[in-house]
PDB file of C-alpha atoms in Angstrom:
ATOM      1  CA  MET A1482       0.000   0.000   0.000  1.00 46.00           C
ATOM      2  CA  ASN A1483       1.149   3.575  -0.684  1.00 52.00           C
ATOM      3  CA  ASP A1484      -0.059   7.095  -0.042  1.00 63.00           C
ATOM      4  CA  LEU A1485      -1.502   7.466  -3.547  1.00 72.00           C
ATOM      5  CA  THR A1486      -3.810   4.466  -3.325  1.00 87.00           C
ATOM      6  CA  THR A1487      -4.511   4.098   0.402  1.00 93.00           C
ATOM      7  CA  VAL A1488      -7.263   5.763   2.421  1.00 96.00           C
ATOM      8  CA  THR A1489      -6.915   5.680   6.198  1.00 95.00           C
ATOM      9  CA  PHE A1490      -9.979   6.091   8.399  1.00 96.00           C
ATOM     10  CA  TYR A1491      -9.090   7.747  11.706  1.00 96.00           C
ATOM     11  CA  MET A1492     -11.597   7.440  14.519  1.00 95.00           C
ATOM     12  CA  GLU A1493     -12.181   6.629  18.156  1.00 95.00           C
ATOM     13  CA  PRO A1494     -10.913   3.161  19.226  1.00 94.00           C
ATOM     14  CA  GLU A1495     -14.365   1.624  19.701  1.00 95.00           C
ATOM     15  CA  LEU A1496     -15.592   2.862  16.322  1.00 96.00           C
ATOM     16  CA  CYS A1497     -12.332   1.739  14.730  1.00 95.00           C
ATOM     17  CA  GLN A1498     -12.828  -1.772  16.069  1.00 95.00           C
ATOM     18  CA  SER A1499     -16.405  -1.840  14.787  1.00 96.00           C
ATOM     19  CA  ALA A1500     -15.260  -0.815  11.300  1.00 96.00           C
ATOM     20  CA  GLN A1501     -12.434  -3.339  11.258  1.00 95.00           C
ATOM     21  CA  VAL A1502     -14.810  -6.260  11.793  1.00 95.00           C
ATOM     22  CA  GLY A1503     -17.339  -4.891   9.293  1.00 94.00           C
ATOM     23  CA  ASN A1504     -20.014  -3.957  11.804  1.00 96.00           C
ATOM     24  CA  HIS A1505     -20.495  -0.319  10.829  1.00 97.00           C
ATOM     25  CA  ASN A1506     -23.003   0.140   8.030  1.00 97.00           C
ATOM     26  CA  PHE A1507     -22.021   3.609   6.800  1.00 98.00           C
ATOM     27  CA  ILE A1508     -18.254   3.153   7.033  1.00 98.00           C
ATOM     28  CA  GLY A1509     -18.638  -0.170   5.248  1.00 98.00           C
ATOM     29  CA  LYS A1510     -20.497   1.499   2.388  1.00 98.00           C
ATOM     30  CA  VAL A1511     -17.861   4.245   2.087  1.00 98.00           C
ATOM     31  CA  ALA A1512     -15.115   1.598   2.060  1.00 98.00           C
ATOM     32  CA  ASP A1513     -16.935  -0.386  -0.643  1.00 98.00           C
ATOM     33  CA  VAL A1514     -17.085   2.703  -2.875  1.00 98.00           C
ATOM     34  CA  MET A1515     -13.376   3.273  -2.398  1.00 98.00           C
ATOM     35  CA  VAL A1516     -12.350  -0.330  -2.978  1.00 97.00           C
ATOM     36  CA  ARG A1517     -14.343  -0.474  -6.212  1.00 97.00           C
ATOM     37  CA  ALA A1518     -12.414   2.611  -7.325  1.00 96.00           C
ATOM     38  CA  GLY A1519      -9.114   0.779  -6.787  1.00 96.00           C
ATOM     39  CA  LEU A1520      -8.225   2.262  -3.413  1.00 96.00           C
ATOM     40  CA  ASP A1521      -7.015   0.357  -0.377  1.00 96.00           C
ATOM     41  CA  VAL A1522      -8.701   1.036   2.960  1.00 97.00           C
ATOM     42  CA  ARG A1523      -7.327   0.767   6.447  1.00 95.00           C
ATOM     43  CA  TYR A1524      -8.561   1.806   9.882  1.00 96.00           C
ATOM     44  CA  GLU A1525      -6.592   3.421  12.688  1.00 94.00           C
ATOM     45  CA  PRO A1526      -7.555   4.966  16.034  1.00 93.00           C
ATOM     46  CA  PHE A1527      -6.845   8.643  16.569  1.00 91.00           C
ATOM     47  CA  GLY A1528      -3.476   9.527  18.041  1.00 80.00           C
ATOM     48  CA  LEU A1529      -3.045  12.028  20.847  1.00 67.00           C
ATOM     49  CA  ARG A1530      -3.306  14.865  18.320  1.00 69.00           C
ATOM     50  CA  GLY A1531      -5.930  13.315  16.089  1.00 70.00           C
ATOM     51  CA  ALA A1532      -5.065  12.213  12.573  1.00 72.00           C
ATOM     52  CA  PRO A1533      -1.444  12.765  11.405  1.00 76.00           C
ATOM     53  CA  GLU A1534      -0.581  15.124   8.553  1.00 70.00           C
ATOM     54  CA  GLY A1535       0.993  14.102   5.272  1.00 66.00           C
ATOM     55  CA  LYS A1536      -0.093  10.464   5.358  1.00 77.00           C
ATOM     56  CA  GLY A1537      -2.179  10.461   2.182  1.00 87.00           C
ATOM     57  CA  TRP A1538      -5.938  10.232   1.743  1.00 94.00           C
ATOM     58  CA  SER A1539      -7.765  10.199   5.068  1.00 96.00           C
ATOM     59  CA  MET A1540     -11.247  10.180   6.558  1.00 97.00           C
ATOM     60  CA  SER A1541     -11.557  11.591  10.087  1.00 96.00           C
ATOM     61  CA  HIS A1542     -14.592  10.920  12.242  1.00 97.00           C
ATOM     62  CA  ILE A1543     -16.011  14.238  13.512  1.00 95.00           C
ATOM     63  CA  LYS A1544     -12.617  15.979  13.672  1.00 93.00           C
ATOM     64  CA  THR A1545     -11.420  18.395  11.005  1.00 90.00           C
ATOM     65  CA  PRO A1546      -9.008  16.572   8.631  1.00 93.00           C
ATOM     66  CA  PRO A1547      -5.275  17.067   9.130  1.00 91.00           C
ATOM     67  CA  ASP A1548      -4.512  18.306   5.614  1.00 92.00           C
ATOM     68  CA  ALA A1549      -5.932  18.969   2.127  1.00 92.00           C
ATOM     69  CA  ARG A1550      -6.129  15.255   1.293  1.00 93.00           C
ATOM     70  CA  GLY A1551      -8.450  14.504   4.160  1.00 96.00           C
ATOM     71  CA  LEU A1552     -12.187  14.652   4.674  1.00 97.00           C
ATOM     72  CA  CYS A1553     -14.436  14.550   7.714  1.00 97.00           C
ATOM     73  CA  PHE A1554     -17.392  12.213   8.134  1.00 98.00           C
ATOM     74  CA  ARG A1555     -19.980  12.482  10.847  1.00 97.00           C
ATOM     75  CA  ARG A1556     -23.531  11.597  11.698  1.00 97.00           C
ATOM     76  CA  VAL A1557     -26.149  14.235  10.923  1.00 98.00           C
ATOM     77  CA  TYR A1558     -27.825  14.217  14.348  1.00 97.00           C
ATOM     78  CA  HIS A1559     -29.479  10.785  14.056  1.00 98.00           C
ATOM     79  CA  TYR A1560     -28.749   7.452  12.399  1.00 97.00           C
ATOM     80  CA  PRO A1561     -28.712   6.551   9.549  1.00 98.00           C
ATOM     81  CA  PHE A1562     -27.991  10.076   8.223  1.00 98.00           C
ATOM     82  CA  TRP A1563     -24.373  11.020   7.524  1.00 98.00           C
ATOM     83  CA  GLN A1564     -22.327  13.652   5.776  1.00 98.00           C
ATOM     84  CA  ILE A1565     -18.868  13.873   4.213  1.00 98.00           C
ATOM     85  CA  GLU A1566     -17.229  17.305   4.323  1.00 98.00           C
ATOM     86  CA  GLN A1567     -13.889  19.089   4.361  1.00 96.00           C
ATOM     87  CA  SER A1568     -14.500  20.528   7.820  1.00 95.00           C
ATOM     88  CA  ALA A1569     -15.989  19.383  11.103  1.00 94.00           C
ATOM     89  CA  GLU A1570     -17.573  22.823  11.519  1.00 94.00           C
ATOM     90  CA  ARG A1571     -21.180  22.231  10.583  1.00 95.00           C
ATOM     91  CA  TRP A1572     -21.839  25.888   9.744  1.00 95.00           C
ATOM     92  CA  SER A1573     -19.345  25.671   6.877  1.00 95.00           C
ATOM     93  CA  TRP A1574     -20.952  22.585   5.302  1.00 97.00           C
ATOM     94  CA  ASP A1575     -22.458  22.694   1.833  1.00 98.00           C
ATOM     95  CA  VAL A1576     -25.981  22.430   3.216  1.00 98.00           C
ATOM     96  CA  ALA A1577     -25.382  25.419   5.476  1.00 97.00           C
ATOM     97  CA  GLN A1578     -24.379  27.509   2.478  1.00 97.00           C
ATOM     98  CA  SER A1579     -27.334  26.353   0.370  1.00 97.00           C
ATOM     99  CA  ALA A1580     -30.691  28.082   0.123  1.00 97.00           C
ATOM    100  CA  PHE A1581     -33.737  26.201   1.349  1.00 97.00           C
ATOM    101  CA  GLU A1582     -36.531  26.488  -1.195  1.00 94.00           C
ATOM    102  CA  PRO A1583     -39.435  24.071  -0.577  1.00 92.00           C
ATOM    103  CA  ASP A1584     -40.281  21.974  -3.617  1.00 93.00           C
ATOM    104  CA  PRO A1585     -44.087  21.715  -4.014  1.00 94.00           C
ATOM    105  CA  SER A1586     -43.707  18.546  -6.101  1.00 96.00           C
ATOM    106  CA  VAL A1587     -42.485  16.557  -3.063  1.00 96.00           C
ATOM    107  CA  THR A1588     -44.989  17.892  -0.524  1.00 97.00           C
ATOM    108  CA  LYS A1589     -46.654  14.517   0.034  1.00 97.00           C
ATOM    109  CA  GLU A1590     -43.362  12.634   0.179  1.00 98.00           C
ATOM    110  CA  ALA A1591     -41.932  15.220   2.574  1.00 98.00           C
ATOM    111  CA  ALA A1592     -44.944  14.846   4.867  1.00 98.00           C
ATOM    112  CA  ARG A1593     -44.660  11.050   4.816  1.00 98.00           C
ATOM    113  CA  PHE A1594     -40.912  11.241   5.484  1.00 98.00           C
ATOM    114  CA  HIS A1595     -41.349  13.709   8.345  1.00 97.00           C
ATOM    115  CA  ASP A1596     -44.155  11.689   9.938  1.00 97.00           C
ATOM    116  CA  PHE A1597     -42.106   8.475   9.746  1.00 98.00           C
ATOM    117  CA  TRP A1598     -39.026   9.946  11.431  1.00 98.00           C
ATOM    118  CA  GLN A1599     -41.097  11.911  13.896  1.00 97.00           C
ATOM    119  CA  SER A1600     -42.625   8.657  15.124  1.00 97.00           C
ATOM    120  CA  ARG A1601     -39.398   6.653  14.804  1.00 97.00           C
ATOM    121  CA  LEU A1602     -37.417   9.080  16.954  1.00 98.00           C
ATOM    122  CA  PHE A1603     -39.974  10.359  19.458  1.00 97.00           C
ATOM    123  CA  GLY A1604     -43.002   8.068  19.363  1.00 97.00           C
ATOM    124  CA  ASP A1605     -46.291   9.883  19.852  1.00 96.00           C
ATOM    125  CA  ALA A1606     -44.771  12.721  21.912  1.00 97.00           C
ATOM    126  CA  PRO A1607     -44.754  15.238  19.014  1.00 97.00           C
ATOM    127  CA  GLN A1608     -48.446  14.552  18.404  1.00 95.00           C
ATOM    128  CA  ASN A1609     -49.140  15.666  21.953  1.00 96.00           C
ATOM    129  CA  ALA A1610     -46.952  18.785  21.825  1.00 97.00           C
ATOM    130  CA  TYR A1611     -48.405  21.984  23.237  1.00 97.00           C
ATOM    131  CA  ARG A1612     -47.395  25.525  24.173  1.00 97.00           C
ATOM    132  CA  GLY A1613     -46.837  25.379  27.915  1.00 98.00           C
ATOM    133  CA  GLY A1614     -45.832  28.989  28.437  1.00 98.00           C
ATOM    134  CA  TYR A1615     -42.073  28.599  28.915  1.00 98.00           C
ATOM    135  CA  VAL A1616     -38.912  28.884  26.822  1.00 98.00           C
ATOM    136  CA  TYR A1617     -36.423  26.019  26.554  1.00 98.00           C
ATOM    137  CA  VAL A1618     -32.726  27.039  26.565  1.00 98.00           C
ATOM    138  CA  PRO A1619     -30.455  23.992  25.988  1.00 98.00           C
ATOM    139  CA  LEU A1620     -26.848  24.818  26.836  1.00 97.00           C
ATOM    140  CA  GLN A1621     -23.667  23.279  25.475  1.00 93.00           C
ATOM    141  CA  GLY A1622     -20.090  23.591  26.738  1.00 89.00           C
ATOM    142  CA  LYS A1623     -17.885  26.470  27.933  1.00 92.00           C
ATOM    143  CA  ILE A1624     -20.747  28.441  29.448  1.00 94.00           C
ATOM    144  CA  THR A1625     -18.734  31.541  30.308  1.00 94.00           C
ATOM    145  CA  SER A1626     -16.569  31.656  27.145  1.00 92.00           C
ATOM    146  CA  HIS A1627     -17.407  33.699  24.061  1.00 94.00           C
ATOM    147  CA  ARG A1628     -15.943  31.624  21.244  1.00 88.00           C
ATOM    148  CA  PRO A1629     -15.334  33.092  17.744  1.00 88.00           C
ATOM    149  CA  PHE A1630     -18.311  31.378  16.147  1.00 87.00           C
ATOM    150  CA  GLN A1631     -20.741  32.648  18.788  1.00 93.00           C
ATOM    151  CA  ILE A1632     -22.235  36.120  19.062  1.00 95.00           C
ATOM    152  CA  CYS A1633     -21.896  35.953  22.849  1.00 97.00           C
ATOM    153  CA  SER A1634     -21.151  33.420  25.575  1.00 96.00           C
ATOM    154  CA  PRO A1635     -23.873  30.935  26.593  1.00 96.00           C
ATOM    155  CA  LEU A1636     -24.146  32.666  29.980  1.00 97.00           C
ATOM    156  CA  GLU A1637     -24.685  36.012  28.273  1.00 97.00           C
ATOM    157  CA  MET A1638     -27.300  34.333  26.065  1.00 97.00           C
ATOM    158  CA  VAL A1639     -29.236  33.323  29.181  1.00 98.00           C
ATOM    159  CA  GLU A1640     -28.952  36.892  30.452  1.00 98.00           C
ATOM    160  CA  HIS A1641     -30.359  38.161  27.151  1.00 98.00           C
ATOM    161  CA  CYS A1642     -33.244  35.724  27.515  1.00 98.00           C
ATOM    162  CA  LEU A1643     -34.008  37.065  30.981  1.00 98.00           C
ATOM    163  CA  ALA A1644     -33.993  40.605  29.602  1.00 98.00           C
ATOM    164  CA  HIS A1645     -36.317  39.888  26.684  1.00 98.00           C
ATOM    165  CA  ILE A1646     -38.619  37.080  27.860  1.00 97.00           C
ATOM    166  CA  ASP A1647     -41.428  37.552  30.383  1.00 96.00           C
ATOM    167  CA  MET A1648     -42.363  33.880  30.747  1.00 97.00           C
ATOM    168  CA  PRO A1649     -40.474  31.143  32.649  1.00 98.00           C
ATOM    169  CA  ILE A1650     -37.157  29.946  31.201  1.00 98.00           C
ATOM    170  CA  VAL A1651     -35.777  26.418  31.573  1.00 98.00           C
ATOM    171  CA  ALA A1652     -32.037  26.213  30.890  1.00 98.00           C
ATOM    172  CA  THR A1653     -30.553  22.731  30.691  1.00 97.00           C
ATOM    173  CA  LEU A1654     -26.982  21.530  31.073  1.00 96.00           C
ATOM    174  CA  HIS A1655     -25.667  19.054  28.509  1.00 91.00           C
ATOM    175  CA  PRO A1656     -25.520  15.601  30.164  1.00 87.00           C
ATOM    176  CA  ASN A1657     -22.220  14.737  28.441  1.00 88.00           C
ATOM    177  CA  GLU A1658     -20.358  17.969  29.157  1.00 88.00           C
ATOM    178  CA  LEU A1659     -17.855  18.401  31.990  1.00 90.00           C
ATOM    179  CA  TYR A1660     -18.417  21.864  33.422  1.00 93.00           C
ATOM    180  CA  GLU A1661     -16.046  23.882  35.550  1.00 94.00           C
ATOM    181  CA  ARG A1662     -17.229  24.744  39.050  1.00 95.00           C
ATOM    182  CA  SER A1663     -17.004  28.430  38.160  1.00 95.00           C
ATOM    183  CA  GLU A1664     -19.348  27.902  35.213  1.00 95.00           C
ATOM    184  CA  ILE A1665     -21.984  26.181  37.318  1.00 95.00           C
ATOM    185  CA  ALA A1666     -21.597  28.810  40.023  1.00 96.00           C
ATOM    186  CA  ALA A1667     -22.210  31.635  37.530  1.00 96.00           C
ATOM    187  CA  LEU A1668     -25.315  29.930  36.194  1.00 95.00           C
ATOM    188  CA  LYS A1669     -26.626  29.192  39.685  1.00 95.00           C
ATOM    189  CA  ARG A1670     -26.193  32.864  40.650  1.00 96.00           C
ATOM    190  CA  LEU A1671     -28.471  33.801  37.787  1.00 96.00           C
ATOM    191  CA  GLU A1672     -30.983  31.195  38.917  1.00 97.00           C
ATOM    192  CA  ARG A1673     -30.990  32.556  42.475  1.00 97.00           C
ATOM    193  CA  ASN A1674     -31.461  36.129  41.253  1.00 97.00           C
ATOM    194  CA  HIS A1675     -34.274  35.380  38.802  1.00 97.00           C
ATOM    195  CA  ASP A1676     -37.391  33.480  39.849  1.00 96.00           C
ATOM    196  CA  ARG A1677     -38.295  32.851  36.205  1.00 97.00           C
ATOM    197  CA  LEU A1678     -35.097  30.839  35.550  1.00 98.00           C
ATOM    198  CA  THR A1679     -34.801  27.127  36.287  1.00 97.00           C
ATOM    199  CA  VAL A1680     -31.557  25.212  35.661  1.00 97.00           C
ATOM    200  CA  GLN A1681     -31.652  21.441  35.260  1.00 96.00           C
ATOM    201  CA  THR A1682     -30.204  18.506  33.310  1.00 94.00           C
ATOM    202  CA  GLY A1683     -32.046  16.256  30.882  1.00 87.00           C
ATOM    203  CA  SER A1684     -35.766  15.813  30.078  1.00 93.00           C
ATOM    204  CA  MET A1685     -35.320  16.911  26.458  1.00 96.00           C
ATOM    205  CA  GLY A1686     -38.424  15.144  25.166  1.00 96.00           C
ATOM    206  CA  ASP A1687     -40.737  16.559  27.802  1.00 97.00           C
ATOM    207  CA  LEU A1688     -39.300  20.057  27.437  1.00 98.00           C
ATOM    208  CA  LEU A1689     -39.604  19.986  23.644  1.00 98.00           C
ATOM    209  CA  ALA A1690     -43.203  18.840  23.923  1.00 98.00           C
ATOM    210  CA  GLY A1691     -44.205  21.682  26.227  1.00 98.00           C
ATOM    211  CA  CYS A1692     -42.057  24.704  25.379  1.00 98.00           C
ATOM    212  CA  ASP A1693     -43.218  27.668  23.315  1.00 98.00           C
ATOM    213  CA  TYR A1694     -39.896  27.952  21.511  1.00 98.00           C
ATOM    214  CA  ILE A1695     -36.175  27.223  21.863  1.00 98.00           C
ATOM    215  CA  VAL A1696     -33.240  29.578  22.367  1.00 98.00           C
ATOM    216  CA  THR A1697     -29.748  28.111  21.993  1.00 98.00           C
ATOM    217  CA  GLN A1698     -26.339  28.654  20.460  1.00 96.00           C
ATOM    218  CA  ASN A1699     -26.665  25.778  17.959  1.00 95.00           C
ATOM    219  CA  SER A1700     -27.591  22.746  20.046  1.00 96.00           C
ATOM    220  CA  SER A1701     -29.020  19.756  18.165  1.00 97.00           C
ATOM    221  CA  VAL A1702     -31.997  20.108  20.529  1.00 98.00           C
ATOM    222  CA  ALA A1703     -33.198  22.893  18.231  1.00 98.00           C
ATOM    223  CA  PHE A1704     -33.060  20.507  15.260  1.00 98.00           C
ATOM    224  CA  ASN A1705     -35.012  17.929  17.263  1.00 98.00           C
ATOM    225  CA  GLY A1706     -37.500  20.666  18.050  1.00 98.00           C
ATOM    226  CA  TYR A1707     -38.460  20.768  14.379  1.00 98.00           C
ATOM    227  CA  PHE A1708     -40.145  17.379  14.863  1.00 98.00           C
ATOM    228  CA  PHE A1709     -42.282  18.953  17.594  1.00 98.00           C
ATOM    229  CA  GLY A1710     -43.136  22.031  15.521  1.00 98.00           C
ATOM    230  CA  LYS A1711     -41.097  24.283  17.803  1.00 98.00           C
ATOM    231  CA  PRO A1712     -39.309  27.336  16.344  1.00 98.00           C
ATOM    232  CA  SER A1713     -35.837  28.344  17.488  1.00 98.00           C
ATOM    233  CA  LEU A1714     -33.677  31.423  17.959  1.00 98.00           C
ATOM    234  CA  LEU A1715     -29.966  30.725  17.374  1.00 98.00           C
ATOM    235  CA  PHE A1716     -27.085  32.657  18.920  1.00 97.00           C
ATOM    236  CA  ARG A1717     -24.357  31.132  16.759  1.00 93.00           C
ATOM    237  CA  LYS A1718     -23.768  29.592  13.353  1.00 90.00           C
ATOM    238  CA  ALA A1719     -25.388  26.244  12.528  1.00 95.00           C
ATOM    239  CA  ASP A1720     -26.031  23.941   9.596  1.00 97.00           C
ATOM    240  CA  PHE A1721     -29.802  23.828  10.253  1.00 98.00           C
ATOM    241  CA  HIS A1722     -30.249  27.609  10.429  1.00 98.00           C
ATOM    242  CA  HIS A1723     -32.533  28.013   7.390  1.00 98.00           C
ATOM    243  CA  ILE A1724     -35.873  27.963   9.210  1.00 98.00           C
ATOM    244  CA  ALA A1725     -34.563  29.326  12.506  1.00 98.00           C
ATOM    245  CA  VAL A1726     -34.275  32.960  13.547  1.00 98.00           C
ATOM    246  CA  GLN A1727     -30.719  34.293  13.789  1.00 97.00           C
ATOM    247  CA  ALA A1728     -30.102  36.445  16.857  1.00 98.00           C
ATOM    248  CA  ASN A1729     -28.564  39.853  16.219  1.00 97.00           C
ATOM    249  CA  LEU A1730     -27.010  41.644  19.184  1.00 96.00           C
ATOM    250  CA  ASP A1731     -27.880  44.989  17.599  1.00 96.00           C
ATOM    251  CA  ASP A1732     -31.590  44.178  17.699  1.00 97.00           C
ATOM    252  CA  LEU A1733     -32.294  41.243  19.973  1.00 98.00           C
ATOM    253  CA  ALA A1734     -35.855  42.388  20.582  1.00 98.00           C
ATOM    254  CA  ALA A1735     -36.649  41.783  16.911  1.00 98.00           C
ATOM    255  CA  GLY A1736     -35.306  38.242  17.085  1.00 98.00           C
ATOM    256  CA  PHE A1737     -37.268  37.368  20.206  1.00 98.00           C
ATOM    257  CA  ALA A1738     -40.407  38.790  18.617  1.00 98.00           C
ATOM    258  CA  GLU A1739     -39.892  36.973  15.316  1.00 98.00           C
ATOM    259  CA  VAL A1740     -39.332  33.524  16.849  1.00 98.00           C
ATOM    260  CA  GLN A1741     -42.804  33.783  18.385  1.00 97.00           C
ATOM    261  CA  ARG A1742     -44.399  34.536  14.991  1.00 97.00           C
ATOM    262  CA  ILE A1743     -42.741  32.166  12.541  1.00 97.00           C
ATOM    263  CA  ALA A1744     -44.443  28.972  11.362  1.00 96.00           C
ATOM    264  CA  PRO A1745     -42.018  27.258   8.955  1.00 97.00           C
ATOM    265  CA  ASP A1746     -42.773  24.149   6.917  1.00 97.00           C
ATOM    266  CA  TYR A1747     -40.998  21.673   9.165  1.00 98.00           C
ATOM    267  CA  ALA A1748     -41.824  18.624   7.035  1.00 98.00           C
ATOM    268  CA  ALA A1749     -40.446  20.197   3.865  1.00 98.00           C
ATOM    269  CA  TYR A1750     -37.315  21.278   5.700  1.00 98.00           C
ATOM    270  CA  ILE A1751     -36.565  17.914   7.339  1.00 98.00           C
ATOM    271  CA  HIS A1752     -36.971  16.180   3.971  1.00 98.00           C
ATOM    272  CA  TRP A1753     -34.720  18.718   2.236  1.00 98.00           C
ATOM    273  CA  PHE A1754     -32.079  18.701   4.978  1.00 98.00           C
ATOM    274  CA  TRP A1755     -31.878  14.947   5.497  1.00 98.00           C
ATOM    275  CA  GLN A1756     -33.114  13.158   2.400  1.00 97.00           C
ATOM    276  CA  GLU A1757     -31.812  15.614  -0.187  1.00 97.00           C
ATOM    277  CA  ASN A1758     -28.707  17.032   1.507  1.00 98.00           C
ATOM    278  CA  SER A1759     -27.253  14.198   3.555  1.00 98.00           C
ATOM    279  CA  ILE A1760     -26.490  10.523   3.012  1.00 98.00           C
ATOM    280  CA  ASN A1761     -29.187   8.169   4.219  1.00 98.00           C
ATOM    281  CA  ALA A1762     -27.138   5.022   4.811  1.00 97.00           C
ATOM    282  CA  GLY A1763     -30.309   2.957   4.937  1.00 96.00           C
ATOM    283  CA  ARG A1764     -31.287   3.743   1.354  1.00 96.00           C
ATOM    284  CA  PRO A1765     -30.201   1.801  -1.778  1.00 96.00           C
ATOM    285  CA  GLU A1766     -28.746   4.965  -3.346  1.00 97.00           C
ATOM    286  CA  ALA A1767     -26.427   5.574  -0.372  1.00 98.00           C
ATOM    287  CA  GLU A1768     -23.266   4.444  -2.180  1.00 98.00           C
ATOM    288  CA  GLU A1769     -24.117   6.593  -5.189  1.00 98.00           C
ATOM    289  CA  LYS A1770     -24.395   9.607  -2.878  1.00 98.00           C
ATOM    290  CA  ILE A1771     -21.156   8.681  -1.138  1.00 98.00           C
ATOM    291  CA  ALA A1772     -19.335   8.564  -4.464  1.00 98.00           C
ATOM    292  CA  ALA A1773     -20.819  11.929  -5.425  1.00 98.00           C
ATOM    293  CA  ARG A1774     -19.568  13.510  -2.206  1.00 98.00           C
ATOM    294  CA  LEU A1775     -16.067  12.122  -2.674  1.00 98.00           C
ATOM    295  CA  LYS A1776     -15.989  13.377  -6.270  1.00 98.00           C
ATOM    296  CA  ARG A1777     -17.221  16.754  -5.030  1.00 98.00           C
ATOM    297  CA  PHE A1778     -13.899  17.096  -3.220  1.00 97.00           C
ATOM    298  CA  GLY A1779     -11.759  15.748  -6.043  1.00 96.00           C
ATOM    299  CA  TRP A1780     -11.225  12.215  -4.813  1.00 96.00           C
ATOM    300  CA  PRO A1781     -10.290   9.517  -7.380  1.00 93.00           C
ATOM    301  CA  VAL A1782     -13.476   7.451  -7.272  1.00 93.00           C
TER     302      VAL A1782
END
């Protein structure tokens, strides 16, 4: 094997082991496309610094590739939907840069598709969704840090919510994040000083069913909210921004007002975002889409 004909998949050890024994559906399909094109495939776990540079063609799970001959692959929120991109930053993906224009010719198919995945993912909970008079604010990591792709820190976002929302606010910590004591302390101070703010962990399904709308940086909770018919206000870049309201620090009042008015076509959007602009690994055309994505980035397939 040599660098010109070998593709190395870099990923977490457990995922690497699954791929090596042929137990990962999507990775197996990507490998099949590559092998048919005359490429060799191998699997390696990430090193301490991720995937190494200058080692030829590579596919990195979730992480941004090490060099120009690498691509990133990651799940698009739920199985079996995947994407292949040059960057791990979802807001730079092709779908994020594309315009969403509902196609009337697929209205019935979009409704069927949306209803199927709505039930598959959340059972009958979306059918029983209601407006319970509170706002759901799912938080992610680094609560007190204002990172370059955000318009403010998550803590400041909560403060903006308190300034612009009269109803109760439920802010939730991410169950898989490790928070600093200082971060939790800052959030708890806000909770003590504002009776309308509740801070908790978990209960996503129940909160999506009962909230009026969602405010977040770009948590996948907002994407899940589309299955419950819940609009969202985003405080940072995202790939699923098309039917959400984008917060603007120069006029936050307008954003908070707009998110309460909008009524997007959630079924049309879910169909466009998933079925048309990602790779459904459960469909017979999955390998054709995989090959198209690889060719999109100049790979020899």
